[in-house]
């Protein structure tokens, strides 16, 4: 459906104002009509009645008690939203202690008190968080650095801060029972490797070796196992100074040879305790 405008209406809409030559006459009439009307408000309420709540009189001491349902619980730790707040607090606390006491004198490497720190699983059980091994390694590094502070100058708060990270039972506090030489001049040592166990008796002699009543050549077919069993004597140059009698059981030939190595080294230290650094440098075994 289409509409056709009359010729007079079209000429009136398209005509220009004789005064300004920019607007048609009907536009001037519409502007005058809008400006002549008084302003209209879209609400009939007064400003005082539009306030949502009454004003609070702070001079009045009889204020209503706070509503506990509207209270917000504030976390005790600022690390609450980190996912692992206990670990983060531990790390930040150790870093703060290191910044505070980093200027204190330290002992030389290897002279710091030996401390058995908690393992990763023990630390996870202590704080109840799934800490990764790489993150716990940062804790251990800080503990090692703090432990190297001179014991005579160690602050009391630092000692208390490091105590939770120590194991409940210190393995380094166990002093091994010193070995003795019996009336026949024999020293005794026990060695274990995997499922093999060896009892070794060492006495001064000319270099004879018996393993389960047989020579070392008949006991171990591989040359590597023979050298491994007598490595403690070879590393210290005592291969022809002592006689060895060993009883070994369990495991394979390699495990038995390495068990004899450890037992022989321990028996050798009973005769000559000063050979311990030499045995360590020779990597014959791990002597505790």
mmCIF file of C-alpha atoms in Angstrom, residues 61-170:
data_model
loop_
_atom_site.group_PDB
_atom_site.id
_atom_site.type_symbol
_atom_site.label_atom_id
_atom_site.label_comp_id
_atom_site.label_asym_id
_atom_site.label_seq_id
_atom_site.Cartn_x
_atom_site.Cartn_y
_atom_site.Cartn_z
ATOM 1 C CA UNK A 61 26.043 5.759 71.467
ATOM 2 C CA UNK A 62 23.112 3.356 71.434
ATOM 3 C CA UNK A 63 23.916 1.829 68.071
ATOM 4 C CA UNK A 64 22.335 -1.503 67.163
ATOM 5 C CA UNK A 65 24.595 -4.546 67.604
ATOM 6 C CA UNK A 66 26.241 -5.876 64.430
ATOM 7 C CA UNK A 67 24.547 -8.722 62.660
ATOM 8 C CA UNK A 68 26.812 -11.825 62.780
ATOM 9 C CA UNK A 69 25.170 -13.178 59.621
ATOM 10 C CA UNK A 70 26.615 -10.292 57.628
ATOM 11 C CA UNK A 71 30.165 -10.731 58.988
ATOM 12 C CA UNK A 72 32.978 -11.887 56.648
ATOM 13 C CA UNK A 73 35.570 -14.374 57.852
ATOM 14 C CA UNK A 74 39.075 -12.976 57.405
ATOM 15 C CA UNK A 75 41.743 -15.686 56.717
ATOM 16 C CA UNK A 76 44.393 -16.019 59.396
ATOM 17 C CA UNK A 77 47.142 -16.232 56.784
ATOM 18 C CA UNK A 78 47.655 -13.877 53.840
ATOM 19 C CA UNK A 79 48.675 -16.970 51.812
ATOM 20 C CA UNK A 80 45.227 -18.533 52.199
ATOM 21 C CA UNK A 81 44.319 -18.102 48.522
ATOM 22 C CA UNK A 82 47.621 -19.463 47.139
ATOM 23 C CA UNK A 83 46.482 -23.090 47.128
ATOM 24 C CA UNK A 84 49.211 -24.193 49.586
ATOM 25 C CA UNK A 85 49.121 -21.644 52.416
ATOM 26 C CA UNK A 86 51.169 -23.628 54.940
ATOM 27 C CA UNK A 87 53.991 -24.246 52.467
ATOM 28 C CA UNK A 88 53.983 -20.612 51.342
ATOM 29 C CA UNK A 89 54.084 -19.392 54.948
ATOM 30 C CA UNK A 90 56.985 -21.756 55.684
ATOM 31 C CA UNK A 91 58.946 -20.566 52.664
ATOM 32 C CA UNK A 92 58.339 -16.874 53.406
ATOM 33 C CA UNK A 93 59.256 -17.347 57.064
ATOM 34 C CA UNK A 94 62.587 -19.020 56.234
ATOM 35 C CA UNK A 95 63.389 -16.381 53.624
ATOM 36 C CA UNK A 96 62.685 -13.658 56.176
ATOM 37 C CA UNK A 97 64.993 -15.326 58.703
ATOM 38 C CA UNK A 98 67.746 -15.612 56.103
ATOM 39 C CA UNK A 99 67.489 -11.911 55.249
ATOM 40 C CA UNK A 100 67.661 -11.055 58.939
ATOM 41 C CA UNK A 101 70.660 -13.235 59.847
ATOM 42 C CA UNK A 102 72.578 -13.482 56.564
ATOM 43 C CA UNK A 103 75.375 -11.293 57.937
ATOM 44 C CA UNK A 104 76.198 -13.680 60.806
ATOM 45 C CA UNK A 105 79.454 -15.691 60.515
ATOM 46 C CA UNK A 106 79.188 -19.160 59.033
ATOM 47 C CA UNK A 107 81.287 -22.274 59.457
ATOM 48 C CA UNK A 108 83.348 -23.869 56.712
ATOM 49 C CA UNK A 109 81.648 -26.422 54.431
ATOM 50 C CA UNK A 110 81.632 -29.838 56.044
ATOM 51 C CA UNK A 111 81.923 -28.465 59.602
ATOM 52 C CA UNK A 112 78.262 -27.600 60.143
ATOM 53 C CA UNK A 113 76.303 -29.818 62.553
ATOM 54 C CA UNK A 114 74.820 -32.807 60.760
ATOM 55 C CA UNK A 115 71.028 -32.562 60.742
ATOM 56 C CA UNK A 116 68.564 -35.081 59.335
ATOM 57 C CA UNK A 117 65.772 -33.022 57.768
ATOM 58 C CA UNK A 118 62.341 -34.456 57.160
ATOM 59 C CA UNK A 119 61.775 -36.312 53.924
ATOM 60 C CA UNK A 120 59.296 -35.087 51.336
ATOM 61 C CA UNK A 121 56.616 -37.551 52.464
ATOM 62 C CA UNK A 122 57.112 -36.602 56.106
ATOM 63 C CA UNK A 123 56.814 -32.912 55.249
ATOM 64 C CA UNK A 124 53.615 -33.539 53.282
ATOM 65 C CA UNK A 125 52.097 -35.347 56.248
ATOM 66 C CA UNK A 126 53.170 -32.554 58.597
ATOM 67 C CA UNK A 127 51.447 -29.733 56.678
ATOM 68 C CA UNK A 128 48.767 -31.767 54.886
ATOM 69 C CA UNK A 129 49.469 -30.331 51.424
ATOM 70 C CA UNK A 130 50.635 -32.020 48.173
ATOM 71 C CA UNK A 131 53.963 -30.217 47.904
ATOM 72 C CA UNK A 132 56.122 -31.014 44.881
ATOM 73 C CA UNK A 133 59.692 -32.201 45.277
ATOM 74 C CA UNK A 134 61.074 -29.112 43.520
ATOM 75 C CA UNK A 135 59.265 -26.806 45.935
ATOM 76 C CA UNK A 136 60.382 -28.742 49.002
ATOM 77 C CA UNK A 137 63.944 -28.562 47.676
ATOM 78 C CA UNK A 138 63.770 -24.779 48.146
ATOM 79 C CA UNK A 139 62.888 -25.330 51.818
ATOM 80 C CA UNK A 140 65.835 -27.699 52.293
ATOM 81 C CA UNK A 141 68.259 -25.258 50.630
ATOM 82 C CA UNK A 142 67.208 -22.495 53.010
ATOM 83 C CA UNK A 143 67.560 -24.845 55.981
ATOM 84 C CA UNK A 144 71.076 -25.854 54.907
ATOM 85 C CA UNK A 145 72.090 -22.216 54.587
ATOM 86 C CA UNK A 146 70.673 -21.323 58.003
ATOM 87 C CA UNK A 147 72.279 -24.403 59.558
ATOM 88 C CA UNK A 148 75.732 -23.158 58.469
ATOM 89 C CA UNK A 149 75.520 -20.178 60.815
ATOM 90 C CA UNK A 150 78.091 -20.548 63.569
ATOM 91 C CA UNK A 151 76.549 -22.605 66.422
ATOM 92 C CA UNK A 152 77.859 -20.192 69.060
ATOM 93 C CA UNK A 153 75.989 -17.300 67.383
ATOM 94 C CA UNK A 154 72.800 -19.137 66.435
ATOM 95 C CA UNK A 155 69.789 -17.024 67.592
ATOM 96 C CA UNK A 156 67.156 -18.700 69.742
ATOM 97 C CA UNK A 157 64.262 -17.842 67.416
ATOM 98 C CA UNK A 158 66.158 -19.389 64.503
ATOM 99 C CA UNK A 159 66.677 -22.626 66.421
ATOM 100 C CA UNK A 160 62.952 -22.792 67.192
ATOM 101 C CA UNK A 161 62.035 -22.063 63.578
ATOM 102 C CA UNK A 162 64.195 -24.920 62.236
ATOM 103 C CA UNK A 163 63.101 -27.491 64.835
ATOM 104 C CA UNK A 164 59.816 -28.542 63.093
ATOM 105 C CA UNK A 165 61.772 -29.493 59.951
ATOM 106 C CA UNK A 166 64.033 -31.952 61.765
ATOM 107 C CA UNK A 167 63.220 -35.625 62.014
ATOM 108 C CA UNK A 168 61.790 -36.890 65.258
ATOM 109 C CA UNK A 169 64.635 -39.402 65.547
ATOM 110 C CA UNK A 170 68.070 -38.113 64.605
#
